[in-house]
XYZ file of C-alpha atoms in Angstrom:
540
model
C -14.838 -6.719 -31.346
C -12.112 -9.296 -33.368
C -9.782 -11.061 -31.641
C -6.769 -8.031 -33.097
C -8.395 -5.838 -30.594
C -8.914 -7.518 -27.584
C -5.483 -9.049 -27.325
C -3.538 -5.636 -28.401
C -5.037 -4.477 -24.944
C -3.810 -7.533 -23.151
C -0.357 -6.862 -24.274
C -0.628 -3.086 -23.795
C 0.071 -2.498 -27.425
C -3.669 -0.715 -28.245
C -3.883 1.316 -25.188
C -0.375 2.545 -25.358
C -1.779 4.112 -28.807
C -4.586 5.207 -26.843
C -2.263 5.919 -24.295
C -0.438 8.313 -27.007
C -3.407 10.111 -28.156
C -4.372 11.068 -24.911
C -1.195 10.591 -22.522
C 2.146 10.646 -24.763
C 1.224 13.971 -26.619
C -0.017 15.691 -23.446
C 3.577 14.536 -22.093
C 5.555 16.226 -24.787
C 3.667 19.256 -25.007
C 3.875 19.412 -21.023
C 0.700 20.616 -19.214
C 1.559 24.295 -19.654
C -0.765 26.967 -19.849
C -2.205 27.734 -23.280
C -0.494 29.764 -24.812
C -1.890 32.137 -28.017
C -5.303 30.814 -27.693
C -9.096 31.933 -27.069
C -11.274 31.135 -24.186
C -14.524 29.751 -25.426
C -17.070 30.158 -22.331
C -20.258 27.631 -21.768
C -23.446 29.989 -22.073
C -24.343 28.422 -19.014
C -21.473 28.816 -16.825
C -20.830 25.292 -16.422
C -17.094 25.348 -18.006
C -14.047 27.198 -20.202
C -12.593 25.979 -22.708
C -8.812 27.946 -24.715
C -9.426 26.965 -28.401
C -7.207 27.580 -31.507
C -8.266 30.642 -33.236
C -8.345 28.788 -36.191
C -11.496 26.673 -35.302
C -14.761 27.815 -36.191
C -17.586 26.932 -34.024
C -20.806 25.263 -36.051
C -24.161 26.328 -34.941
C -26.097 24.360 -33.470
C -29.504 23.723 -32.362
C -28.247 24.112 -28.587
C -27.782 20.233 -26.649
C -24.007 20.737 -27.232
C -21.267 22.797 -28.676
C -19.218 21.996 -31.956
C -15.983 23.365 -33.577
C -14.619 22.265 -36.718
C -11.083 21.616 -37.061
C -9.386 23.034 -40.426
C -6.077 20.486 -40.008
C -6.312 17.697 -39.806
C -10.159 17.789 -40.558
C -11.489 16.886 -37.312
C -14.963 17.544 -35.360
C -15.246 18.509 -31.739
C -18.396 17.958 -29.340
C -18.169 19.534 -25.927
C -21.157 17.808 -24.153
C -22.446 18.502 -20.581
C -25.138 15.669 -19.661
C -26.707 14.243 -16.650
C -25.122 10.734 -16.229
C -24.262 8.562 -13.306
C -21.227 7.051 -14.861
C -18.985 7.723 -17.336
C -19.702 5.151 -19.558
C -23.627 6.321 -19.288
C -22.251 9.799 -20.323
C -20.574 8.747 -23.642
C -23.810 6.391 -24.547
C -25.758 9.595 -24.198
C -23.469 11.626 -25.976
C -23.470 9.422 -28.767
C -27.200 9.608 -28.628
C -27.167 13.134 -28.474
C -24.875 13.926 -31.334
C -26.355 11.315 -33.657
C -23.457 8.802 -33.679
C -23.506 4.717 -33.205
C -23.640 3.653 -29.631
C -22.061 0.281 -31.264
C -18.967 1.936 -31.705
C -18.841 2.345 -27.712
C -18.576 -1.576 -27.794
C -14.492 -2.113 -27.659
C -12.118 -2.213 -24.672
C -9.726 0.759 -25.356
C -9.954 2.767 -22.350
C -7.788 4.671 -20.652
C -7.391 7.460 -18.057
C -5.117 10.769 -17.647
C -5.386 13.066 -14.593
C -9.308 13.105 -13.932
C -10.827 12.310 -17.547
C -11.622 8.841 -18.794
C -10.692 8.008 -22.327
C -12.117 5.997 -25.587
C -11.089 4.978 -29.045
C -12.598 3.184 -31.460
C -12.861 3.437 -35.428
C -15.716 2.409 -37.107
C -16.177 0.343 -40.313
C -14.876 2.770 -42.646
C -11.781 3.486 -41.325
C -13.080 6.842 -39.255
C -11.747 7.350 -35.741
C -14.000 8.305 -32.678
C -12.641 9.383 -29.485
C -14.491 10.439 -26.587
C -12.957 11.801 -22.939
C -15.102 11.991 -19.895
C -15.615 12.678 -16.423
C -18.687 13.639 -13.609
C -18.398 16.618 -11.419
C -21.522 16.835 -8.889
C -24.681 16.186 -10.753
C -23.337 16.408 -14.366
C -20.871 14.539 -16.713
C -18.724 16.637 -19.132
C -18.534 14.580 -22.292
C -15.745 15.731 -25.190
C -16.361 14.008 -28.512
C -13.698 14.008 -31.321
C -14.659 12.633 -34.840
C -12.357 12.858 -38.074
C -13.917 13.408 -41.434
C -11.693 11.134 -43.361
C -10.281 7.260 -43.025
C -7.081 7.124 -41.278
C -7.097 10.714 -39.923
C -5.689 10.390 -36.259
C -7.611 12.300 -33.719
C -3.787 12.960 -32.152
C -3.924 16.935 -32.374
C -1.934 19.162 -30.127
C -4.720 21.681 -30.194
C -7.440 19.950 -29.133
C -5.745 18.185 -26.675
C -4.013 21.473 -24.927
C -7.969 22.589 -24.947
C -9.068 19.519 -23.391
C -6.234 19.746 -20.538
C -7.455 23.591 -20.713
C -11.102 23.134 -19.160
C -11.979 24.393 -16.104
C -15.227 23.383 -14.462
C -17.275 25.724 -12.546
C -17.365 24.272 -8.736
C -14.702 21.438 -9.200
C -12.505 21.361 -6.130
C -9.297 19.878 -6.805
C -7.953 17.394 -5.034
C -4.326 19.050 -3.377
C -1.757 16.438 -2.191
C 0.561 18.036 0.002
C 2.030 14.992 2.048
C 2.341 10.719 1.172
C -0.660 10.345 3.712
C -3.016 12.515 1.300
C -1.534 9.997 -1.592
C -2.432 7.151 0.431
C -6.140 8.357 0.768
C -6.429 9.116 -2.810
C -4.694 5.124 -3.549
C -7.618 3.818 -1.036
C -10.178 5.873 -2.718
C -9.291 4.423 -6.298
C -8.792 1.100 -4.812
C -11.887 0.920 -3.244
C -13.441 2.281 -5.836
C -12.423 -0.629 -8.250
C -13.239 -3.370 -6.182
C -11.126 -6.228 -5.301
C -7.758 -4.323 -7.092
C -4.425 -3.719 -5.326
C -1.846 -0.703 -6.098
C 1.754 -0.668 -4.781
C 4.005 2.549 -5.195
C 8.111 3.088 -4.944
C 9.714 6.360 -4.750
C 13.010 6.513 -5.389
C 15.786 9.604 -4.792
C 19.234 9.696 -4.580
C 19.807 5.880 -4.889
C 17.747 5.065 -2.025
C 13.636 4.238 -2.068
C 12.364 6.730 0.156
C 8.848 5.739 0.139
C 6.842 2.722 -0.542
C 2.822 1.394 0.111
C 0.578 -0.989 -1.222
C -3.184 -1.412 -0.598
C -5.365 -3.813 -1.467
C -5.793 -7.244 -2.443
C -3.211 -8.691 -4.873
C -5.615 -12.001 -4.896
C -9.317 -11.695 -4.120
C -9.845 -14.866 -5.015
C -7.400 -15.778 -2.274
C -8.312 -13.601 -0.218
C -4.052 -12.596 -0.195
C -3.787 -8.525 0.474
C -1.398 -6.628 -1.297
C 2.194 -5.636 0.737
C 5.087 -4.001 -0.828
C 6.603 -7.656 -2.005
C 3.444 -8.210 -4.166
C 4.983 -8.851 -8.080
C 2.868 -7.249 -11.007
C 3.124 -7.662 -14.507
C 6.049 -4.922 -16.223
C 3.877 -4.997 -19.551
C 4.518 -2.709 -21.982
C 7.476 -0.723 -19.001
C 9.505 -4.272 -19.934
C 10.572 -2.718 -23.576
C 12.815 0.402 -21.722
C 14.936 -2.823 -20.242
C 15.085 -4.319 -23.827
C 16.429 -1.069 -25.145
C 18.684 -0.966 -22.212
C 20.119 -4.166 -22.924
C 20.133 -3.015 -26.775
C 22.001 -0.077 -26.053
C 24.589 -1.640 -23.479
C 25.822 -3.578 -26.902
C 25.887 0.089 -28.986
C 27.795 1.021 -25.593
C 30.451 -1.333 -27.092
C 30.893 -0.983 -30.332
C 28.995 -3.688 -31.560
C 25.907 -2.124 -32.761
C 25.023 1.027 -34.107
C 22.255 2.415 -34.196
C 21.766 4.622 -37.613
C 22.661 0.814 -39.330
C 20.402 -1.164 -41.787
C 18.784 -3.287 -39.143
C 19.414 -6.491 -41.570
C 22.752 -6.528 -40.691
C 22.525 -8.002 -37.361
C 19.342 -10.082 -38.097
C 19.679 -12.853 -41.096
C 15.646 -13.093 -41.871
C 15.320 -9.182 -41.939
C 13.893 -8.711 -45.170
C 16.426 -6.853 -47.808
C 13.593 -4.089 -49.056
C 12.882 -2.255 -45.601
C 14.816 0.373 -45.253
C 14.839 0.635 -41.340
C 17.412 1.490 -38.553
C 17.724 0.503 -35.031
C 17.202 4.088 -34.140
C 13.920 3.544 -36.214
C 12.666 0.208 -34.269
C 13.887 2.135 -30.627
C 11.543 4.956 -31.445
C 8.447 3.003 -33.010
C 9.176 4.830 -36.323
C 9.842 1.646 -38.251
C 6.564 0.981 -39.622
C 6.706 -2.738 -38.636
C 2.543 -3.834 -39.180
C 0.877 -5.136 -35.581
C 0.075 -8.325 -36.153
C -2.898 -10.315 -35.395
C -1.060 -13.605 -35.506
C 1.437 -12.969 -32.901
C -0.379 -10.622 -30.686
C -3.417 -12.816 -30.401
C -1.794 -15.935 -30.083
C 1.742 -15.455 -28.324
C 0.558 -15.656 -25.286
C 1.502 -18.994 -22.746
C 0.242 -20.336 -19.055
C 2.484 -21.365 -16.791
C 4.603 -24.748 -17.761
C 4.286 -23.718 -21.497
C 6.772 -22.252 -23.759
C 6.993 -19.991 -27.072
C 8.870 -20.584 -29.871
C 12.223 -18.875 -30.244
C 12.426 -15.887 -31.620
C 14.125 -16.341 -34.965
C 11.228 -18.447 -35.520
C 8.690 -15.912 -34.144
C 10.162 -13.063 -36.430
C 10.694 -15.075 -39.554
C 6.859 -16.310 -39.358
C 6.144 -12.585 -38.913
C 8.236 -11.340 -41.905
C 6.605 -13.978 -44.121
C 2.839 -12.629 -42.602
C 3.619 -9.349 -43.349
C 6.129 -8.859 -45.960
C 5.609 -5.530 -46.501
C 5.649 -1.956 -44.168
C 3.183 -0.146 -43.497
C 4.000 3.366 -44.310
C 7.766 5.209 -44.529
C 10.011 4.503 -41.994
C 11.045 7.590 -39.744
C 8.404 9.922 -40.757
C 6.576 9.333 -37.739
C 5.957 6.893 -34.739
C 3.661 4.477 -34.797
C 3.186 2.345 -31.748
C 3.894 -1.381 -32.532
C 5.052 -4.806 -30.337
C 7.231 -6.450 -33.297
C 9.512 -3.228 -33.289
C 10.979 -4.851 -29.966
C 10.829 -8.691 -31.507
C 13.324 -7.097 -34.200
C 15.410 -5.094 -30.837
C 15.459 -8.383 -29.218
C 16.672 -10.252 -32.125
C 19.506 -8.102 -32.469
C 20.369 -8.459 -29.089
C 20.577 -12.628 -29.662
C 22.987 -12.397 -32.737
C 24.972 -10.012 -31.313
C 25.443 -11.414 -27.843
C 25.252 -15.090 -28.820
C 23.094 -15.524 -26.066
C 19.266 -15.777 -25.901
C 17.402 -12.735 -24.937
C 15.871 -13.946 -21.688
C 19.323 -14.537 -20.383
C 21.048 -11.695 -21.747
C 18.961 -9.421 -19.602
C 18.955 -11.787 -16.765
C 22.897 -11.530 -16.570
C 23.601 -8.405 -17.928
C 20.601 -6.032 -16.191
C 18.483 -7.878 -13.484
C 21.378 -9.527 -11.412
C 23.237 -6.328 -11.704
C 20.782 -4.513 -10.786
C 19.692 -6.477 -7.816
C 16.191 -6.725 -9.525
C 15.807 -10.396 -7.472
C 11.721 -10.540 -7.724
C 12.108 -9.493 -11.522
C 11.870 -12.147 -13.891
C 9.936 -13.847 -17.424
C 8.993 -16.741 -15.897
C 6.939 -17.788 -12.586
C 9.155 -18.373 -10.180
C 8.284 -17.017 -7.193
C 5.712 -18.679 -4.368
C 2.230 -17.926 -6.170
C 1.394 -15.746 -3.145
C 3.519 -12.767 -4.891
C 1.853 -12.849 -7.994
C -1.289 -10.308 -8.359
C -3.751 -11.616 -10.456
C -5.155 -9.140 -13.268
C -8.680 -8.125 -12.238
C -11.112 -8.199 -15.786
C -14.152 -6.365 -16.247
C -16.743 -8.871 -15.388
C -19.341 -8.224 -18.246
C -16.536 -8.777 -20.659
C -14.844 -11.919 -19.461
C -17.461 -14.401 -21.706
C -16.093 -12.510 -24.961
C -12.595 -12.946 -23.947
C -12.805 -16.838 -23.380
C -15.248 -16.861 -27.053
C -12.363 -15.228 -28.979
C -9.530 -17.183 -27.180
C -11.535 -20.201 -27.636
C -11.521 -19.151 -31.176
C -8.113 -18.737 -32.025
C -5.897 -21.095 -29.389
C -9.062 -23.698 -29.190
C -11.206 -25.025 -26.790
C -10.525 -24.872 -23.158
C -9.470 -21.444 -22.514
C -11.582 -20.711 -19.706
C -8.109 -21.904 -17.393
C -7.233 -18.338 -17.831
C -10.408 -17.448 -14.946
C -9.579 -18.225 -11.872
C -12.665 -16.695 -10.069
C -15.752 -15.173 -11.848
C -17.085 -12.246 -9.301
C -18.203 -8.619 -9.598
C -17.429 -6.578 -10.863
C -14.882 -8.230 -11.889
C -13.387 -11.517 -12.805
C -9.843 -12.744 -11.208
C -7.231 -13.746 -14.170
C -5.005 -16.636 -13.352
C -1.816 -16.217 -14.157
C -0.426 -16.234 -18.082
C 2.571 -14.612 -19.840
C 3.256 -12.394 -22.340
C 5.893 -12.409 -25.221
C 9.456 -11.011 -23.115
C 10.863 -8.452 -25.398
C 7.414 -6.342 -25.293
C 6.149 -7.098 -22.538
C 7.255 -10.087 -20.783
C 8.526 -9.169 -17.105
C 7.068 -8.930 -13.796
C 8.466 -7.528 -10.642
C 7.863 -5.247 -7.771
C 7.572 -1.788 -7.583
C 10.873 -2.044 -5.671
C 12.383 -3.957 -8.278
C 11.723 -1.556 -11.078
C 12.787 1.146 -8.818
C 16.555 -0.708 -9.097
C 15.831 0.179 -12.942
C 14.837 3.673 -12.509
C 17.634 4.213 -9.863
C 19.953 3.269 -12.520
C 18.656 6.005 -15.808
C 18.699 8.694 -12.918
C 22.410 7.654 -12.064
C 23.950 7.905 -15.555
C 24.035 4.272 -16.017
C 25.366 3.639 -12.660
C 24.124 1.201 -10.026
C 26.225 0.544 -7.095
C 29.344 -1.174 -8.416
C 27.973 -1.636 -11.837
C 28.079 0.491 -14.293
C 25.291 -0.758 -16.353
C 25.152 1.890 -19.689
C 27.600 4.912 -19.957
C 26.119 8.391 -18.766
C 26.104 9.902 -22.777
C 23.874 6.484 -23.544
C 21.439 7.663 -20.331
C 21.646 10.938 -21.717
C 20.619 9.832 -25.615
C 18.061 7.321 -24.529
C 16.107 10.919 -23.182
C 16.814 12.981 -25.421
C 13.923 13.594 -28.131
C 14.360 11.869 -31.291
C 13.300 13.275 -34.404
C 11.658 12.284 -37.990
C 13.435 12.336 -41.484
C 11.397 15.518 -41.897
C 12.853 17.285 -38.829
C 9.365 16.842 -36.898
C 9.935 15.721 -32.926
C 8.809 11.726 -33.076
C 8.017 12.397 -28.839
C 10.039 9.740 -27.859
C 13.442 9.128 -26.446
C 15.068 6.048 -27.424
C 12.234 4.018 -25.912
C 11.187 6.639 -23.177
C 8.539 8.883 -24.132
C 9.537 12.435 -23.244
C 7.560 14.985 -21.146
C 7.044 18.259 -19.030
C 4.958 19.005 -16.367
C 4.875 21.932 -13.450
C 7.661 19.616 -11.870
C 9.940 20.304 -14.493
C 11.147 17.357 -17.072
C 10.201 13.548 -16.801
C 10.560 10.565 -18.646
C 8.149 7.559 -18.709
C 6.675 4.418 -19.853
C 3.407 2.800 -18.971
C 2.705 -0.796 -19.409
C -1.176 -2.078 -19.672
C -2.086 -5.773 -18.994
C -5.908 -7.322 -19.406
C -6.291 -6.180 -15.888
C -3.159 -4.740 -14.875
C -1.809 -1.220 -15.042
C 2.065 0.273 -14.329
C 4.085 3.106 -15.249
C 7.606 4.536 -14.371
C 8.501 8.519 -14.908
C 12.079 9.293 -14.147
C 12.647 13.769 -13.312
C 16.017 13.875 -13.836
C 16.304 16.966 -12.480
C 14.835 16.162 -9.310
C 16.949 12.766 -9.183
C 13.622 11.395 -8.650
C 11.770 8.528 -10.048
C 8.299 6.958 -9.183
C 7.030 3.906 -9.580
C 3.155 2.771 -9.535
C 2.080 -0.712 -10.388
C -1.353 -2.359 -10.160
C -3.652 -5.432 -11.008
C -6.069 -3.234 -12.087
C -6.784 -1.181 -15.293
C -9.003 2.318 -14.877
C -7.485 3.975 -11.926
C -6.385 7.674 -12.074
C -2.528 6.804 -12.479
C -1.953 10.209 -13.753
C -2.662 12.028 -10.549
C -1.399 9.482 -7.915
C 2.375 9.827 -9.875
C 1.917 13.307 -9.504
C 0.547 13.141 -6.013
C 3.800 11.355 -4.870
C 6.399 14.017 -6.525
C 4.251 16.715 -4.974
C 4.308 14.860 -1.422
C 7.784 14.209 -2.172
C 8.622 17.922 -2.693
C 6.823 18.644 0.325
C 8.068 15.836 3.056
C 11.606 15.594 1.568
């Protein structure tokens, strides 16, 4: 695995594409039932399955089943297996189908309600994806291959069918009250040894509901309370757009501009908006340079950000496809929002959204730096079998002596000390409470106790779906990706660490947001968020 890789998970960028192949697109096409499809039924018994009527099924000699995609051209395996994890059911299924178990080598996984998720391309540009989980004494294994370089294994039908299966025997878990959610948090907890989670549920400007279990520092031996700060990740770019769009709230930027006109090293030939960076349609290239290295440990500094972007623009010079056409996941869209917000404020970005959202906001255990007693912090938990390659490639690119970022080497897994990440992207850390004060606010119109923080039509276009130059929906917001689910509308943003996991969903509807943060990657966040709006509905 290069160095791209693992550090793209560290800042979240990597598994939020993950994250969109198996999370964002099941958001925007809501978990509905299928509709206008066929119910494909295991010869066994074991499971269903609604498929397009398009596909066409490919005979096979019997150990699994395969359809064949007409567009894009895509492969599906549907795999049922006898495995004691899931990560021994994919191996196998690799096996199986006649695929390289190498590939099954990188770090993007993810999870969504009870399936367990993996990307990886190979050599040639081909994309793999595999989505797992073990009921009783089997583990259902679906396998997606393309058939061409650069063909994303994002497809809305194959992802409704996946969502679609129904295993024969599964009982599912039904949370009807917040003590049922707090069996299911100790369950995953427990489950992933020496993690912590903390939740906040917020309605009607007040927190109705908050818990946290676990231990925010194993090494320590310092449990988790409902004060415990965890990294924002990925969550921190809906409070740079906030801050972006408080200065469109005056008149001072607008957001269907050439981006070069508020920042002087934008380069002349890309054609891109600030609409376009806010919705990850901008084409801006990921780049290895900055994602691997602009990280810093406490008592060390980056560079400013005109100087970040400008060595950027000179490393990549050119875009890497059409701008608007569609959204492609990428950190240096929010360097470019961030920049903005320094020319046009004449302030730096840190304290531009120190004065102008967290104070405000009352958001007093939110902040970029580490400043808090280091009792608060939760340190990232990372998969011990992995933590020697981590240290080789930061060793490799930052030099020697990068084995300060372990604090304690255990199993399964090793304790991270603490580090940042670049603050327009990713940056922040907080309590659940804290981002709560956030959420409170988008539910509000823009409104926070005496504050009124963005005007209720900017609340309203931050949510509302944006679209490509070919009339497509993009399935974001401006910043928020968009979704439905049996609750009724929500709004969201995950944020991914090395060994931390968050995300925030706002139902406007419901004047209800949730909050679930964690120093811990792999738990079922899906179903614990939805856990707490079902408890909610039921205890409020």
């Amino acid at each position: 695995m290069n160095k791209r890789k693992l550090w793209l998970w560290i800042v979240g960028g990597f598994v939020l594409l993950v994250a969109g192949v198996f999370v964002g697109v099941l958001g925007i096409l809501g978990r509905l039932p299928w509709q206008g499809g066929d119910l494909y039924q295991d010869p066994q018994g074991r499971f269903t399955m609604e498929i397009d009527p398009s596909w066409e099924q490919v005979e096979t000699d019997g150990p699994y089943t395969q359809f064949k995609l007409p567009d894009p051209p895509v492969n599906i395996y549907m795999l049922v297996l006898e495995a004691g994890t899931v990560d021994d059911a994919f191996s196998q299924a690799m096996e199986v189908v006649g695929f390289d178990q190498g590939l099954l080598g990188g770090d993007s996984t993810t999870t969504f309600g009870d399936w367990q998720a993996y990307q990886q391309a190979d050599t040639e540009g081909i994309n793999y994806a595999l989505a797992g989980q073990i009921v009783g004494d089997n583990a259902y294994v679906m396998i997606v291959k393309t058939n061409q370089p650069g063909v994303s294994v994002e497809n809305t039908a194959l992802l409704r069918a996946l969502y679609s299966i129904k295993i024969a025997g599964k009982v599912e878990i039904v949370i009807e009250s917040y003590a049922d959610v707090e069996d299911l948090v100790r369950s995953e907890v427990d489950r992933l040894t020496g993690s912590s989670l903390s939740i906040a549920v917020v309605h009607q400007g007040e927190i109705v509901y908050t818990y946290a279990y676990g231990q925010a520092n194993p090494a320590a031996g310092i449990p988790a309370d409902t004060q415990t700060i965890y990294q924002y990740g990925s969550m921190t770019k809906v409070v740079t757009a906030s801050a972006l769009m408080q200065l469109v709230d005056q008149g001072r930027v607008d957001l269907d501009t050439w981006a070069g006109e508020y920042i002087p090293e934008f380069p002349e030939g890309w054609n891109v908006t600030v609409r376009q960076l806010l919705t990850h349609s901008a084409c801006m290239q990921e780049s290895a340079r900055i994602i691997d290295g602009l990280i810093a440990y406490p008592g060390e500094s980056f560079p400013t950000l005109e100087e970040i972007f400008t060595a950027y623009v000179k490393d990549y010079p050119e875009l890497g496809c059409e701008p608007g056409k569609a959204s492609v996941y990428s950190n240096p869209h929010f360097l470019a929002l961030a920049r903005i917000i320094e020319e046009v404020s004449g302030e730096s970005f840190d304290e531009y959204v120190i004065d102008h959202l967290l104070t405000p906001l009352g958001m007093e255990s939110t902040s970029f730096q580490f400043v808090d007693a280091d009792e608060r912090y939760a340190k990232d938990q990372y998969p011990a079998a992995k933590v020697d390659m981590l240290i080789t490639e930061l060793n490799d690119y930052r030099g020697p002596g990068q084995d300060v970022l372990i604090l304690q080497k255990g199993e399964p897994f090793a304790t991270l000390n603490d580090y940042q990440i670049l603050p327009p992207w990713g940056g922040l850390r907080g309590t659940p409470s804290d981002v709560a004060h956030f959420v409170e606010m988008h539910l509000s119109g823009g409104r926070y106790g005496d504050y009124q923080i963005l005007q209720p039509e900017t609340v309203a276009a931050m949510q509302a779906m944006q679209m490509s130059t070919d009339g497509s929906p993009l399935g974001f917001g401006l910043s928020w990706w968009t979704g439905k689910d049996d609750f009724g509308d929500f709004y969201y943003h995950v944020g991914d660490g090395a060994g931390s996991e968050g995300t925030m969903r706002i139902y406007p509807d419901l004047d209800l947001g949730v909050v679930v943060m964690s120093n811990v990657r792999g738990y079922q966040r899906d179903r614990i968020v939805e856990g707490l709006v079902g408890a909610w509905m039921h205890e409020k």
